[in-house]
Short mmCIF file of N, CA and C in Angstrom, two decimals:
data_model
loop_
_atom_site.label_atom_id
_atom_site.label_comp_id
_atom_site.label_asym_id
_atom_site.label_seq_id
_atom_site.Cartn_x
_atom_site.Cartn_y
_atom_site.Cartn_z
N UNK A 94 -16.44 -7.30 14.84
CA UNK A 94 -16.32 -7.33 13.39
C UNK A 94 -16.18 -5.91 12.83
N UNK A 95 -16.91 -4.97 13.41
CA UNK A 95 -16.85 -3.59 12.93
C UNK A 95 -15.44 -3.01 13.09
N UNK A 96 -14.75 -3.37 14.16
CA UNK A 96 -13.39 -2.89 14.39
C UNK A 96 -12.45 -3.36 13.28
N UNK A 97 -12.64 -4.61 12.81
CA UNK A 97 -11.80 -5.14 11.72
C UNK A 97 -12.02 -4.35 10.44
N UNK A 98 -13.27 -4.01 10.17
CA UNK A 98 -13.59 -3.24 8.98
C UNK A 98 -12.94 -1.86 9.04
N UNK A 99 -13.06 -1.20 10.17
CA UNK A 99 -12.46 0.12 10.34
C UNK A 99 -10.94 0.04 10.20
N UNK A 100 -10.32 -0.96 10.84
CA UNK A 100 -8.87 -1.13 10.76
C UNK A 100 -8.43 -1.38 9.32
N UNK A 101 -9.18 -2.21 8.61
CA UNK A 101 -8.87 -2.53 7.21
C UNK A 101 -8.95 -1.27 6.34
N UNK A 102 -9.99 -0.49 6.52
CA UNK A 102 -10.15 0.74 5.75
C UNK A 102 -9.04 1.74 6.07
N UNK A 103 -8.72 1.89 7.34
CA UNK A 103 -7.66 2.82 7.74
C UNK A 103 -6.32 2.40 7.14
N UNK A 104 -5.99 1.12 7.21
CA UNK A 104 -4.71 0.66 6.68
C UNK A 104 -4.63 0.88 5.17
N UNK A 105 -5.73 0.72 4.47
CA UNK A 105 -5.70 0.95 3.03
C UNK A 105 -5.59 2.43 2.68
N UNK A 106 -6.19 3.27 3.48
CA UNK A 106 -6.01 4.71 3.29
C UNK A 106 -4.55 5.08 3.56
N UNK A 107 -3.98 4.50 4.60
CA UNK A 107 -2.56 4.72 4.90
C UNK A 107 -1.69 4.25 3.74
N UNK A 108 -2.00 3.08 3.19
CA UNK A 108 -1.25 2.56 2.05
C UNK A 108 -1.28 3.50 0.86
N UNK A 109 -2.45 4.04 0.57
CA UNK A 109 -2.59 4.99 -0.54
C UNK A 109 -1.80 6.26 -0.28
N UNK A 110 -1.95 6.81 0.92
CA UNK A 110 -1.28 8.07 1.26
C UNK A 110 0.24 7.91 1.32
N UNK A 111 0.71 6.79 1.83
CA UNK A 111 2.16 6.61 1.96
C UNK A 111 2.82 6.48 0.58
N UNK A 112 2.12 5.90 -0.38
CA UNK A 112 2.67 5.83 -1.74
C UNK A 112 2.70 7.23 -2.37
N UNK A 113 1.66 8.02 -2.12
CA UNK A 113 1.63 9.40 -2.62
C UNK A 113 2.78 10.22 -2.01
N UNK A 114 2.95 10.07 -0.70
CA UNK A 114 3.98 10.84 0.00
C UNK A 114 5.38 10.45 -0.49
N UNK A 115 5.63 9.16 -0.68
CA UNK A 115 6.94 8.72 -1.16
C UNK A 115 7.19 9.22 -2.58
N UNK A 116 6.18 9.20 -3.43
CA UNK A 116 6.32 9.72 -4.79
C UNK A 116 6.63 11.21 -4.77
N UNK A 117 5.95 11.94 -3.90
CA UNK A 117 6.18 13.38 -3.78
C UNK A 117 7.62 13.65 -3.34
N UNK A 118 8.09 12.88 -2.36
CA UNK A 118 9.46 13.04 -1.89
C UNK A 118 10.46 12.66 -2.96
N UNK A 119 10.17 11.64 -3.75
CA UNK A 119 11.08 11.21 -4.81
C UNK A 119 11.24 12.32 -5.85
N UNK A 120 10.15 12.97 -6.19
CA UNK A 120 10.22 14.06 -7.18
C UNK A 120 11.07 15.22 -6.69
N UNK A 121 11.03 15.46 -5.37
CA UNK A 121 11.77 16.58 -4.79
C UNK A 121 13.17 16.19 -4.33
N UNK A 122 13.55 14.93 -4.56
CA UNK A 122 14.84 14.40 -4.12
C UNK A 122 15.04 14.57 -2.62
N UNK A 123 13.98 14.32 -1.87
CA UNK A 123 14.03 14.42 -0.41
C UNK A 123 14.21 13.04 0.20
N UNK A 124 14.33 13.01 1.53
CA UNK A 124 14.46 11.76 2.27
C UNK A 124 13.21 10.92 2.02
N UNK A 125 13.42 9.66 1.64
CA UNK A 125 12.34 8.79 1.20
C UNK A 125 11.82 7.88 2.30
N UNK A 126 10.62 7.38 2.10
CA UNK A 126 10.04 6.37 2.97
C UNK A 126 10.67 5.04 2.55
N UNK A 127 11.14 4.27 3.50
CA UNK A 127 11.85 3.04 3.16
C UNK A 127 10.92 2.01 2.54
N UNK A 128 11.50 1.18 1.69
CA UNK A 128 10.72 0.10 1.08
C UNK A 128 10.20 -0.85 2.15
N UNK A 129 10.96 -1.01 3.20
CA UNK A 129 10.52 -1.86 4.31
C UNK A 129 9.22 -1.33 4.92
N UNK A 130 9.13 -0.03 5.09
CA UNK A 130 7.92 0.58 5.63
C UNK A 130 6.75 0.39 4.68
N UNK A 131 6.99 0.57 3.39
CA UNK A 131 5.93 0.37 2.41
C UNK A 131 5.40 -1.07 2.47
N UNK A 132 6.32 -2.03 2.58
CA UNK A 132 5.91 -3.44 2.67
C UNK A 132 5.18 -3.72 3.98
N UNK A 133 5.62 -3.12 5.08
CA UNK A 133 4.96 -3.36 6.37
C UNK A 133 3.51 -2.87 6.33
N UNK A 134 3.29 -1.71 5.75
CA UNK A 134 1.92 -1.19 5.63
C UNK A 134 1.09 -2.15 4.79
N UNK A 135 1.64 -2.62 3.69
CA UNK A 135 0.92 -3.56 2.82
C UNK A 135 0.64 -4.87 3.56
N UNK A 136 1.61 -5.39 4.28
CA UNK A 136 1.44 -6.65 4.99
C UNK A 136 0.47 -6.55 6.16
N UNK A 137 0.33 -5.37 6.71
CA UNK A 137 -0.57 -5.18 7.85
C UNK A 137 -1.98 -4.80 7.42
N UNK A 138 -2.31 -5.03 6.16
CA UNK A 138 -3.68 -4.83 5.70
C UNK A 138 -3.87 -3.72 4.69
N UNK A 139 -2.81 -3.04 4.31
CA UNK A 139 -2.95 -1.90 3.40
C UNK A 139 -2.54 -2.18 1.96
N UNK A 140 -2.53 -3.44 1.56
CA UNK A 140 -2.06 -3.78 0.21
C UNK A 140 -2.95 -3.24 -0.89
N UNK A 141 -4.26 -3.22 -0.68
CA UNK A 141 -5.17 -2.72 -1.71
C UNK A 141 -4.90 -1.23 -1.93
N UNK A 142 -4.80 -0.47 -0.85
CA UNK A 142 -4.51 0.96 -0.95
C UNK A 142 -3.14 1.24 -1.53
N UNK A 143 -2.15 0.45 -1.12
CA UNK A 143 -0.79 0.62 -1.63
C UNK A 143 -0.73 0.30 -3.12
N UNK A 144 -1.45 -0.73 -3.54
CA UNK A 144 -1.49 -1.09 -4.95
C UNK A 144 -2.19 0.01 -5.75
N UNK A 145 -3.28 0.51 -5.22
CA UNK A 145 -3.99 1.61 -5.88
C UNK A 145 -3.08 2.84 -5.99
N UNK A 146 -2.36 3.14 -4.92
CA UNK A 146 -1.44 4.27 -4.93
C UNK A 146 -0.30 4.08 -5.92
N UNK A 147 0.19 2.86 -5.99
CA UNK A 147 1.27 2.54 -6.92
C UNK A 147 0.82 2.82 -8.35
N UNK A 148 -0.40 2.42 -8.70
CA UNK A 148 -0.91 2.64 -10.05
C UNK A 148 -1.33 4.10 -10.28
N UNK A 149 -1.99 4.67 -9.31
CA UNK A 149 -2.49 6.04 -9.43
C UNK A 149 -1.36 7.05 -9.58
N UNK A 150 -0.31 6.88 -8.79
CA UNK A 150 0.80 7.83 -8.79
C UNK A 150 1.98 7.35 -9.63
N UNK A 151 1.85 6.19 -10.28
CA UNK A 151 2.92 5.58 -11.07
C UNK A 151 4.21 5.55 -10.28
N UNK A 152 4.12 4.94 -9.13
CA UNK A 152 5.25 4.88 -8.21
C UNK A 152 5.61 3.43 -7.91
N UNK A 153 6.87 3.08 -8.02
CA UNK A 153 7.41 1.74 -7.78
C UNK A 153 6.93 0.73 -8.82
N UNK A 154 6.48 1.21 -9.96
CA UNK A 154 5.92 0.31 -10.98
C UNK A 154 7.01 -0.45 -11.75
N UNK A 155 8.25 -0.03 -11.66
CA UNK A 155 9.34 -0.72 -12.35
C UNK A 155 10.01 -1.76 -11.45
N UNK A 156 9.67 -1.76 -10.18
CA UNK A 156 10.24 -2.72 -9.23
C UNK A 156 9.40 -3.99 -9.26
N UNK A 157 10.00 -5.07 -9.69
CA UNK A 157 9.26 -6.33 -9.84
C UNK A 157 8.61 -6.77 -8.53
N UNK A 158 9.32 -6.62 -7.42
CA UNK A 158 8.76 -7.07 -6.14
C UNK A 158 7.48 -6.30 -5.80
N UNK A 159 7.43 -5.03 -6.16
CA UNK A 159 6.23 -4.24 -5.91
C UNK A 159 5.17 -4.51 -6.98
N UNK A 160 5.60 -4.58 -8.23
CA UNK A 160 4.68 -4.76 -9.36
C UNK A 160 3.91 -6.08 -9.26
N UNK A 161 4.56 -7.11 -8.74
CA UNK A 161 3.90 -8.41 -8.59
C UNK A 161 3.42 -8.62 -7.16
N UNK A 162 4.24 -8.25 -6.21
CA UNK A 162 3.95 -8.53 -4.80
C UNK A 162 2.75 -7.79 -4.24
N UNK A 163 2.65 -6.49 -4.51
CA UNK A 163 1.54 -5.71 -3.96
C UNK A 163 0.19 -6.19 -4.48
N UNK A 164 0.04 -6.36 -5.81
CA UNK A 164 -1.27 -6.86 -6.29
C UNK A 164 -1.60 -8.27 -5.78
N UNK A 165 -0.59 -9.14 -5.71
CA UNK A 165 -0.83 -10.50 -5.20
C UNK A 165 -1.28 -10.45 -3.74
N UNK A 166 -0.61 -9.63 -2.96
CA UNK A 166 -0.98 -9.47 -1.56
C UNK A 166 -2.37 -8.84 -1.43
N UNK A 167 -2.69 -7.92 -2.32
CA UNK A 167 -4.01 -7.28 -2.29
C UNK A 167 -5.11 -8.31 -2.56
N UNK A 168 -4.87 -9.21 -3.50
CA UNK A 168 -5.86 -10.26 -3.80
C UNK A 168 -6.05 -11.16 -2.58
N UNK A 169 -4.95 -11.54 -1.95
CA UNK A 169 -5.02 -12.39 -0.75
C UNK A 169 -5.78 -11.68 0.37
N UNK A 170 -5.44 -10.41 0.60
CA UNK A 170 -6.11 -9.65 1.65
C UNK A 170 -7.60 -9.47 1.36
N UNK A 171 -7.94 -9.21 0.12
CA UNK A 171 -9.36 -9.07 -0.24
C UNK A 171 -10.10 -10.39 -0.04
N UNK A 172 -9.45 -11.49 -0.42
CA UNK A 172 -10.05 -12.81 -0.22
C UNK A 172 -10.31 -13.10 1.24
N UNK A 173 -9.33 -12.81 2.07
CA UNK A 173 -9.49 -13.03 3.52
C UNK A 173 -10.56 -12.10 4.09
N UNK A 174 -10.57 -10.88 3.63
CA UNK A 174 -11.56 -9.91 4.09
C UNK A 174 -12.97 -10.39 3.76
N UNK A 175 -13.16 -10.81 2.52
CA UNK A 175 -14.49 -11.31 2.10
C UNK A 175 -14.87 -12.57 2.85
N UNK A 176 -13.90 -13.46 3.03
CA UNK A 176 -14.17 -14.73 3.73
C UNK A 176 -14.66 -14.47 5.16
N UNK A 177 -13.98 -13.57 5.86
CA UNK A 177 -14.34 -13.32 7.25
C UNK A 177 -15.48 -12.33 7.40
N UNK A 178 -15.78 -11.60 6.35
CA UNK A 178 -16.91 -10.69 6.39
C UNK A 178 -18.23 -11.44 6.25
N UNK A 179 -18.21 -12.49 5.43
CA UNK A 179 -19.45 -13.25 5.19
C UNK A 179 -19.64 -14.32 6.17
#
């Protein structure tokens, strides 16, 4: 069980950092992190961090798929996390 908690925390930190990095690259007009990669991180347990990063850095907030999809996925992941934690 402890390994799941560590993995969940790491993926959410990755989700937060990857949104920050993509925003930084967007401002500098550099090579970007693909949307597919952002979604994969979110789907693999990092949706809460990715959603937090999206709001914190105001990144991808105009994209409907991200604006609705990331928070919805975060709620699902949190629900599953709580269900299996208890």
